[in-house]
XYZ file of C-alpha atoms in Angstrom:
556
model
C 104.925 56.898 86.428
C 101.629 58.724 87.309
C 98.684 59.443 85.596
C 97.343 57.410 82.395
C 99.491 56.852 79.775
C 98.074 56.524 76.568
C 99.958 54.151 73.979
C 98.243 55.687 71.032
C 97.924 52.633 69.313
C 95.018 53.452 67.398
C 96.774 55.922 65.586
C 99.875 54.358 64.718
C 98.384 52.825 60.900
C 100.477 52.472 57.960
C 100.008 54.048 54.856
C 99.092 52.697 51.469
C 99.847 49.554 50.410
C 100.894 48.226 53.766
C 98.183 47.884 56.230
C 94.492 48.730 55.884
C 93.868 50.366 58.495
C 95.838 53.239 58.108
C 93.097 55.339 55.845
C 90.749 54.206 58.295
C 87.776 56.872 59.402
C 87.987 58.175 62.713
C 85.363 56.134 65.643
C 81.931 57.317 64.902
C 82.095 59.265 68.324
C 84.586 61.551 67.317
C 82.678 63.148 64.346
C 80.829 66.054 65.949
C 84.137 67.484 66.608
C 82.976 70.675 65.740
C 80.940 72.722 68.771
C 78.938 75.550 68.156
C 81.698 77.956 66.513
C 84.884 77.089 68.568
C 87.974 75.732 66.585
C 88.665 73.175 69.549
C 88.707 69.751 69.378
C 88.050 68.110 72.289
C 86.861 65.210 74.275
C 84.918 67.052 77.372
C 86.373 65.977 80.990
C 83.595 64.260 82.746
C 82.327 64.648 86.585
C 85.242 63.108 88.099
C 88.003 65.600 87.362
C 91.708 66.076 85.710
C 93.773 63.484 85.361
C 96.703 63.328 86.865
C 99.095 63.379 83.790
C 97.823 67.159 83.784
C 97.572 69.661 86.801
C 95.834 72.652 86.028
C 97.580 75.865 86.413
C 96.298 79.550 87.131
C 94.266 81.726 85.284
C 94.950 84.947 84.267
C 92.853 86.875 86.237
C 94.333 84.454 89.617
C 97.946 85.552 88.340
C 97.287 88.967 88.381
C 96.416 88.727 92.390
C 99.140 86.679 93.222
C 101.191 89.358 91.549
C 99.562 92.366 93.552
C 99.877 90.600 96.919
C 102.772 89.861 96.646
C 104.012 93.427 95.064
C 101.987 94.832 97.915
C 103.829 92.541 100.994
C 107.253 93.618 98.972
C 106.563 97.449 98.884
C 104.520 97.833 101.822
C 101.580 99.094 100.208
C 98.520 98.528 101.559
C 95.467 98.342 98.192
C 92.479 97.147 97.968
C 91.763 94.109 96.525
C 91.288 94.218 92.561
C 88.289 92.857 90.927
C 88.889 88.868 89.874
C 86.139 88.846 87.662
C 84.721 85.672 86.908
C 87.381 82.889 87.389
C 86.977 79.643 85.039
C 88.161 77.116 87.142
C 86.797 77.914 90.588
C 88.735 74.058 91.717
C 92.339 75.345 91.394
C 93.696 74.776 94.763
C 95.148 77.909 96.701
C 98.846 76.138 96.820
C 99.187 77.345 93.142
C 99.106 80.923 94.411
C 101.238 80.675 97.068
C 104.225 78.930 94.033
C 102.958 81.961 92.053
C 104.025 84.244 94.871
C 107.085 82.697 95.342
C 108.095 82.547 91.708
C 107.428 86.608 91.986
C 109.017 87.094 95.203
C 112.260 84.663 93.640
C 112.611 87.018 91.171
C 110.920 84.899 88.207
C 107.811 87.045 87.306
C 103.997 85.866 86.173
C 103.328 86.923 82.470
C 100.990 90.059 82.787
C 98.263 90.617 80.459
C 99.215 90.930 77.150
C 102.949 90.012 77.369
C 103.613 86.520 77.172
C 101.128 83.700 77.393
C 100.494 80.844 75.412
C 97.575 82.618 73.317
C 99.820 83.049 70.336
C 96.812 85.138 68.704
C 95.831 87.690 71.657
C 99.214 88.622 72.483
C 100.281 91.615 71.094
C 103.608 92.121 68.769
C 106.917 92.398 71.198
C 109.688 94.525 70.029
C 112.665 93.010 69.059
C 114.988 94.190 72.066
C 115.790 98.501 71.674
C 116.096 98.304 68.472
C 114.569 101.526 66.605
C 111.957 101.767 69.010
C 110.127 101.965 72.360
C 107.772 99.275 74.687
C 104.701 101.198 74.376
C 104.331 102.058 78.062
C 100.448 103.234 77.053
C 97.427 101.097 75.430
C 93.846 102.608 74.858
C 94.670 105.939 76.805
C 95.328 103.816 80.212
C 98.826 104.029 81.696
C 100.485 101.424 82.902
C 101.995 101.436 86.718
C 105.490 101.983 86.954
C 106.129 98.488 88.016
C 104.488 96.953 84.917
C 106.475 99.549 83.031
C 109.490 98.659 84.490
C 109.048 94.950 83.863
C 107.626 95.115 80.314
C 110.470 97.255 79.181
C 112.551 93.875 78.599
C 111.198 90.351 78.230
C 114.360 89.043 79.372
C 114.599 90.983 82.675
C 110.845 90.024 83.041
C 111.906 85.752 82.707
C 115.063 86.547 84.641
C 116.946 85.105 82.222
C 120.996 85.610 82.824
C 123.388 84.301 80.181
C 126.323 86.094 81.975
C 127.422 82.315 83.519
C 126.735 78.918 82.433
C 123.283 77.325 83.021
C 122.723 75.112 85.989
C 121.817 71.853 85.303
C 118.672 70.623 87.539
C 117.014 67.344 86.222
C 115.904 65.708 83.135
C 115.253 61.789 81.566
C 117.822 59.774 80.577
C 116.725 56.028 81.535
C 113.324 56.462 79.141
C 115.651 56.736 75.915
C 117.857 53.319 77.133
C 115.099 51.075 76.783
C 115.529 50.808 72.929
C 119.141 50.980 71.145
C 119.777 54.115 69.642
C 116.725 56.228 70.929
C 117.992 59.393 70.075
C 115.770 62.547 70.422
C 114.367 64.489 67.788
C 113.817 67.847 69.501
C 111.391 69.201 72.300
C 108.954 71.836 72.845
C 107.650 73.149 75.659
C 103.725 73.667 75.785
C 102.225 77.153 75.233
C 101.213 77.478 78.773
C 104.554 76.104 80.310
C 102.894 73.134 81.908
C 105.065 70.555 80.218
C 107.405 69.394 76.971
C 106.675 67.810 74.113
C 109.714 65.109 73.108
C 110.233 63.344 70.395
C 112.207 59.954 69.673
C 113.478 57.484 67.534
C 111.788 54.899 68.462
C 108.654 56.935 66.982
C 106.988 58.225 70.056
C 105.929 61.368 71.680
C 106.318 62.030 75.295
C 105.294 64.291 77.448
C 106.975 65.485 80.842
C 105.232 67.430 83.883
C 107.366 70.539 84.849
C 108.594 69.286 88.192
C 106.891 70.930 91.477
C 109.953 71.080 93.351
C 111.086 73.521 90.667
C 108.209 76.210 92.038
C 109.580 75.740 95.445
C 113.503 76.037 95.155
C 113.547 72.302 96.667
C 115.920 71.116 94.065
C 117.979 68.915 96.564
C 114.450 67.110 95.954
C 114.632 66.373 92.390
C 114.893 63.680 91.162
C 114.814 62.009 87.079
C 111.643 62.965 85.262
C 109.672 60.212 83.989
C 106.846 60.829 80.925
C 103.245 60.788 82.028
C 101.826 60.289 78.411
C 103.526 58.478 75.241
C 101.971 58.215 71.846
C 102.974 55.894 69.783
C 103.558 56.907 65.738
C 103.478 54.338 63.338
C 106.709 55.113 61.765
C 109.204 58.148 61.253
C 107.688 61.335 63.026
C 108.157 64.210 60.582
C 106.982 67.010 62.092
C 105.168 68.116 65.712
C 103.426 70.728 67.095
C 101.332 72.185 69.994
C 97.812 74.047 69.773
C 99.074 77.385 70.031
C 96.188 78.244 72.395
C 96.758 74.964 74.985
C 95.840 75.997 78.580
C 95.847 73.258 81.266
C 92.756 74.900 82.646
C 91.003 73.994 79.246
C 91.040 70.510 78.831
C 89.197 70.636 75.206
C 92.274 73.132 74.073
C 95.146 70.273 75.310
C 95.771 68.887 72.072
C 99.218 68.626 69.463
C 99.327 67.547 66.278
C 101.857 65.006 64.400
C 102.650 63.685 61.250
C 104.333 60.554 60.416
C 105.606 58.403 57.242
C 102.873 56.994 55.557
C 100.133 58.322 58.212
C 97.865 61.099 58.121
C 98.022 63.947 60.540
C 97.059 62.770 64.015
C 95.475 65.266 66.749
C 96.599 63.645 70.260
C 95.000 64.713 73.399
C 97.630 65.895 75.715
C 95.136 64.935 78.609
C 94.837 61.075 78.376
C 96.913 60.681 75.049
C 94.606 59.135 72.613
C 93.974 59.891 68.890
C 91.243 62.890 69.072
C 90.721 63.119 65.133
C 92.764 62.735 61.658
C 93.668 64.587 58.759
C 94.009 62.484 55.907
C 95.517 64.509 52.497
C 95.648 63.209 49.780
C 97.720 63.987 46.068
C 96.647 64.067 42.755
C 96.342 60.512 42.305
C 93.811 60.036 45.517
C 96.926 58.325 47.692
C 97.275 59.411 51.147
C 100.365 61.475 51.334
C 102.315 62.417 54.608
C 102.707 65.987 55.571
C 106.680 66.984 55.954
C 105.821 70.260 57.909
C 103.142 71.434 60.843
C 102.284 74.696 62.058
C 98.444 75.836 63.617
C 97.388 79.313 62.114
C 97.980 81.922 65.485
C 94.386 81.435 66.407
C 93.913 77.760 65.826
C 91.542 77.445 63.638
C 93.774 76.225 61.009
C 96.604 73.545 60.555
C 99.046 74.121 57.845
C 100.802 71.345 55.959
C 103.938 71.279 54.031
C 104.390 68.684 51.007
C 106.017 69.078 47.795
C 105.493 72.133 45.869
C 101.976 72.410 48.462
C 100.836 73.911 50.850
C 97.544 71.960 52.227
C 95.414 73.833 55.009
C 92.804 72.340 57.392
C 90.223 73.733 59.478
C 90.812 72.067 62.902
C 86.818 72.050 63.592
C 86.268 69.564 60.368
C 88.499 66.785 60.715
C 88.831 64.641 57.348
C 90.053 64.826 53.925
C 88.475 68.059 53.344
C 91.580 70.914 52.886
C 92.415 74.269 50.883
C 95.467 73.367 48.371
C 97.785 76.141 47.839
C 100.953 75.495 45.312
C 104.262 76.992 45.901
C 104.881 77.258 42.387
C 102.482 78.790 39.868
C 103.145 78.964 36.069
C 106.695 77.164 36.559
C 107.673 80.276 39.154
C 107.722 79.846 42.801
C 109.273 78.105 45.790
C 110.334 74.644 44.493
C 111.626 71.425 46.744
C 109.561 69.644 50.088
C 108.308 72.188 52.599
C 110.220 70.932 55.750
C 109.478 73.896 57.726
C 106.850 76.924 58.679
C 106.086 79.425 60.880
C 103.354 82.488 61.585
C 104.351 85.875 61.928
C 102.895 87.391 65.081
C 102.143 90.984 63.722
C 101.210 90.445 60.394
C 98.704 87.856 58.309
C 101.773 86.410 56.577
C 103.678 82.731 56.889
C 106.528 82.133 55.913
C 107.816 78.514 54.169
C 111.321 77.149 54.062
C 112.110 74.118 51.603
C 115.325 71.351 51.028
C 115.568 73.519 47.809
C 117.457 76.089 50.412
C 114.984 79.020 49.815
C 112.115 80.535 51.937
C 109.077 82.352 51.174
C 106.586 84.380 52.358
C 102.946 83.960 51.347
C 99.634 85.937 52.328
C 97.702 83.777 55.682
C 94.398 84.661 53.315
C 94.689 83.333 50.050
C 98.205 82.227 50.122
C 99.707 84.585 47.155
C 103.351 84.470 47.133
C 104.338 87.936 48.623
C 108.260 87.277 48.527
C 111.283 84.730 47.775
C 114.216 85.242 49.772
C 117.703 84.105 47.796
C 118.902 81.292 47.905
C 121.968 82.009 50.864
C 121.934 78.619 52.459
C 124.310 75.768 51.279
C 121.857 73.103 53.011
C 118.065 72.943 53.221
C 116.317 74.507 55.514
C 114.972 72.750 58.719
C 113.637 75.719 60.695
C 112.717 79.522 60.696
C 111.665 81.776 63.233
C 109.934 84.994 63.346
C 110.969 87.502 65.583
C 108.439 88.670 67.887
C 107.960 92.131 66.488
C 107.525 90.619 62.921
C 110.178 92.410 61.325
C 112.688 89.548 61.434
C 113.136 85.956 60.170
C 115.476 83.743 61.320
C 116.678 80.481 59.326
C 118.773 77.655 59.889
C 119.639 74.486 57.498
C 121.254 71.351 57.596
C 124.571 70.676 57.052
C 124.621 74.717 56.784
C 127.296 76.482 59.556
C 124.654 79.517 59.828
C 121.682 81.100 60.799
C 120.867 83.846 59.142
C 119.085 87.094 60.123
C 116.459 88.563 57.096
C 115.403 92.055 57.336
C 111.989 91.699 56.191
C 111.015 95.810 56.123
C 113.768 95.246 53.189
C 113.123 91.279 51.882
C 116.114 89.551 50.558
C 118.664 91.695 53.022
C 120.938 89.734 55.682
C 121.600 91.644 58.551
C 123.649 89.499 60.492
C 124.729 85.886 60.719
C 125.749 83.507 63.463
C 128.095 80.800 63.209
C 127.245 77.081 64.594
C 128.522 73.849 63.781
C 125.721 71.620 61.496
C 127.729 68.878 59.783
C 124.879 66.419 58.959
C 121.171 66.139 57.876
C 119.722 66.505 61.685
C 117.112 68.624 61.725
C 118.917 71.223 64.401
C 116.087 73.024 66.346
C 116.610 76.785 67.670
C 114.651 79.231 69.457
C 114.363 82.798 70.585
C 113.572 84.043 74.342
C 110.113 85.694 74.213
C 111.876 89.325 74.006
C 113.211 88.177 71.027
C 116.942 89.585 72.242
C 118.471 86.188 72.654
C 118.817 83.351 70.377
C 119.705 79.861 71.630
C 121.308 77.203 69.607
C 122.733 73.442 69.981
C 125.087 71.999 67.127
C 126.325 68.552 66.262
C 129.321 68.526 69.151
C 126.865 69.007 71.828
C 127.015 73.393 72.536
C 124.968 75.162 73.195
C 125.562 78.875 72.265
C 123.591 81.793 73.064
C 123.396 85.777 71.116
C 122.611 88.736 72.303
C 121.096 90.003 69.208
C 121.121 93.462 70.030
C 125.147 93.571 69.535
C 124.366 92.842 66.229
C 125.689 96.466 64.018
C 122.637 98.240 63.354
C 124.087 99.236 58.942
C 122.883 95.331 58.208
C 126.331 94.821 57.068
C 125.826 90.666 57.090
C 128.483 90.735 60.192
C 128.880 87.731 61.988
C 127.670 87.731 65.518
C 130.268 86.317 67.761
C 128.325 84.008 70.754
C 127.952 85.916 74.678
C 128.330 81.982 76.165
C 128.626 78.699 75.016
C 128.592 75.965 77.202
C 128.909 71.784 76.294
C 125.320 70.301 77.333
C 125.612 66.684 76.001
C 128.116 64.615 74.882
C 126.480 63.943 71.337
C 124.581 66.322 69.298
C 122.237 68.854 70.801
C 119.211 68.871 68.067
C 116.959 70.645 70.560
C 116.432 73.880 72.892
C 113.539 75.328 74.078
C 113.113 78.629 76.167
C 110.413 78.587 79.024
C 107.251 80.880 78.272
C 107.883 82.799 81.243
C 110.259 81.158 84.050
C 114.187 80.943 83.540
C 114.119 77.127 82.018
C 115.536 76.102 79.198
C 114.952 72.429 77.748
C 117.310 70.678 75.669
C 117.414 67.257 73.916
C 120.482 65.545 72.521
C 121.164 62.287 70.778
C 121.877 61.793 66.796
C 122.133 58.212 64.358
C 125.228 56.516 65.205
C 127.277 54.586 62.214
C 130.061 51.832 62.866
C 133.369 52.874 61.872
C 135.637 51.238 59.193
C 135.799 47.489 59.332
C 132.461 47.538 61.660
C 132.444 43.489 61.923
C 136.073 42.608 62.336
C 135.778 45.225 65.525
C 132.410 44.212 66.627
C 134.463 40.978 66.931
C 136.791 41.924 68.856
C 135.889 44.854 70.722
C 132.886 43.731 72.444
C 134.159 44.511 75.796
C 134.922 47.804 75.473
C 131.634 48.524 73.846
C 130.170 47.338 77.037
C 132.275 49.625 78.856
C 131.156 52.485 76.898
C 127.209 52.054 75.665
C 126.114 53.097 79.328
C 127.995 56.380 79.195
C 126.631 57.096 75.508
C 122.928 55.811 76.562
C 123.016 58.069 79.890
C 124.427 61.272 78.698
C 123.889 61.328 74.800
C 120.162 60.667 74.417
C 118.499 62.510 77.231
C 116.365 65.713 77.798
C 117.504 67.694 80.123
C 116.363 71.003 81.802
C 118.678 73.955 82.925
C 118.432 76.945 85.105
C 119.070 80.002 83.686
C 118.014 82.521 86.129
C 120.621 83.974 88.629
C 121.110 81.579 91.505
C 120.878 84.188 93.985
C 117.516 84.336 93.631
C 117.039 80.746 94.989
C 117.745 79.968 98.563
C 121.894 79.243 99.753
C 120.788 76.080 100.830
C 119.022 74.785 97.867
C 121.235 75.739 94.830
C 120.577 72.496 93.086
C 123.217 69.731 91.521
C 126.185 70.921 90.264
C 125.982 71.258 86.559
C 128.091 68.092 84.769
C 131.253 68.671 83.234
C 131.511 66.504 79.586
C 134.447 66.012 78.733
C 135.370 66.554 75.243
């Protein structure tokens, strides 16, 4: 394994009434968190450079060259060079923009300004495919080239993303999750800036995986299995985790996630050497520390939002402590009832929405946090996540033990335009996720498929059709809880695994049966609780002789 690996020990306390030092201040060193006026919190890198759990990537203004060059070698177009500007991290070796070049001249494409990046609050609103409207090929009276036009008219011809055939499998981490019986994953999320993925595990610990290099280069005869260059340990059940929406592996003080854990306050890791940066410590009305159910940073960062019961609790990420704005669901005996388990930003508009185990969602203003709208109640299960599209106009949720996701209009709040069918028959929180277009939606379910919509078949009269799938395809053997769509190369990410119970008569058969659950407990470790990453580009844009491992057939 390379680079430090941080066990996170420090930050793995019990709550109240079990060990002491779980409402324990932060060290004295991490108190002047807050720097001049920047929302980061951050330990500065000192003289001797990243580690190596991290490479540093390239910066906008270096993307943008690699892009010209190589549009210029392509076309035959001889231009002058642009102006860089002033570049942040003059270290970044020049190998990074020959694997940009490559990715462009593969087919893959570097997010141009103001289309995709991690920045969650510079970006400006996608559309959500053709629907009703046009990209806006124009911005402050300057017009765009035709190849920028060209590429911006679709995010998904921009990632190269092609759902026509199944994804190819290329690598992933299975022998991490056999180390402990019944590891199963919790989800994963890849980082803002696409550097790496955030898992999560049963055996309470976060890990994070480098995107493999040979994946820049096509040399995918050269893969091998991924192993985690940071873990950080919770001390019990993770509820919720989340990335800094602003993360850039050229900013060291901006690598940090949050988490929040049974009995623990909210912990900010450092994604570069995987300690405990700072805490958030609520607290309920009878001054005992209470765990937050639900995470989500505010767009810009400068705010972390907390879900609880009947609350909504909001820090400011520069003044880490106790200190929080409380906001109630319900007011006067009228509101959004239950345990926030899930939240999300809209990307256009200052609103957030909130979904709760009492099956409802709401929508509340990002300034003072006034109800603006409570959707019915449509779901038979809790929810466990929601989704804005990017263009703001649409809200996606999904519940457990709940056979749909369903599509809210929000120009008209409380209308379904369209659901789509998966298969959710337990409490498993069942992660899905949208492709930065915001035209496909990609979900796993409890047999292990994966199925993928094109939402723009969905009939434009809002007549609460159900959208039939374009492909499904079986990923694990055991339950697929998470997917996760690249920020801007054709990768998807997905993590499988769920709580096993005996059968009927459990001893009598443990008994008896111990050989053949010898014979089968490799097959289930190996292929049920692993992460894997796919290809979804079109493999002719990779070299004949590197096309990569044959994807696995599971057997059903």
């Amino acid at each position: 394994m390379s680079g430090p690996v941080g066990n996170g020990e420090m930050g793995g306390g019990t709550g109240v009434g079990q060990d002491a030092e779980t409402d324990s201040e932060p060290p004295q060193s991490l108190t002047p968190l807050a720097q001049k006026d920047a929302p980061e919190l951050g330990l500065s890198v000192g003289e001797g450079g990243l580690p190596d759990a991290k490479r540093p990537r390239l910066g906008r203004e270096e993307q943008g060259l690699a892009m010209n060059m190589a549009l210029s070698e392509e076309h035959g177009e001889h231009t002058s060079e642009p102006p860089i500007g002033d570049i942040v991290e003059p270290f970044v070796p020049n190998v990074q923009i020959e694997v940009e070049a490559a990715l462009i001249s593969g087919g893959i494409g570097v997010p141009a300004e103001g289309e995709v990046s991690g920045d969650a609050g510079d970006t400006e609103c996608c559309h959500h495919g053709d629907r009703d409207h046009k990209d806006p090929s124009v911005e402050d009276g300057e017009e765009k080239p035709e190849e920028e036009e060209q590429e911006s008219n679709s995010g998904a011809q921009h990632l190269g993303l092609d759902f026509t055939q199944k994804p190819q499998m290329l690598t992933g981490s299975w022998a991490e999750y056999s180390l402990v019986p019944e590891n199963y994953l919790k989800g994963c999320k890849w980082a803002p800036d696409g550097s790496c993925i955030l898992t999560n595990s049963a055996d309470n610990v976060l890990r994070v995986y480098n995107v493999p290099p040979e994946l820049y280069t096509y040399s995918w005869d050269l893969l091998t299995e991924m192993s985690p260059v940071l873990r950080m340990s919770e001390g019990d059940t993770v509820y919720d985790y989340c990335w800094y929406p602003k993360m850039s592996s050229l900013d060291p003080e901006s690598c940090y996630l949050a988490s929040s854990s049974r009995d623990n306050p909210v912990h900010i890791w450092d994604a570069f050497y995987g300690a405990v940066r700072a805490t958030f410590r609520p607290y309920n009305h009878l001054d005992e520390l209470t765990a937050a159910h639900s995470l989500c940073f505010s767009p810009d960062g400068s705010q972390l939002y907390c879900g609880f019961d009947k609350m909504v609790r909001v820090f400011y990420t520069d003044r880490p402590g106790r200190d929080c704005e409380e906001r109630p669901t319900i007011v006067k005996k009228q509101g959004q009832g239950g345990i926030i388990s899930c939240m999300a930003f809209s990307p256009c508009l200052s609103v957030y929405a909130c979904g709760s185990y009492s099956r409802t969602a709401g929508l509340y203003s990002c300034q003072d946090g006034e109800q603006l709208a409570l959707l019915p109640t449509r779901h038979h299960g809790g929810l466990t996540h929601l989704l804005f599209s990017p263009d703001g106009q649409y809200l996606y949720t999904g519940g457990r033990k709940d056979p749909e996701i369903l599509c809210w209009d929000l120009r008209d709040p409380g209308k379904v335009l369209f659901s789509l069918n998966r298969n959710v028959s337990t409490n498993q929180r069942i992660y899905f996720d949208l492709d930065p277009s915001g035209r496909y939606l990609l979900s796993g379910d409890t047999q292990g498929v994966v199925s993928v919509w094109d939402t723009l078949t969905a009939p434009p009269d809002g007549s609460e059709e159900r959208v039939q799938p374009q492909l499904q395809f079986h990923a694990h053997g055991d339950c697929t809880n998470g997917i996760s769509v690249h920020p801007f190369m054709p990768l998807l990410a997905s993590s499988s695994g769920q709580r096993q119970f005996p059968g009927p008569g459990g001893s009598e058969s443990d008994s008896d049966s111990e050989g053949d659950k010898a014979a089968v407990s490799p097959r289930e470790t190996r292929q049920d609780n692993a992460l894997t990453l796919w290809w979804a580009g079109p493999l002719g844009s990779a070299p004949e002789d590197n096309q990569g491992p044959p994807a696995p057939v599971v057997e059903s």
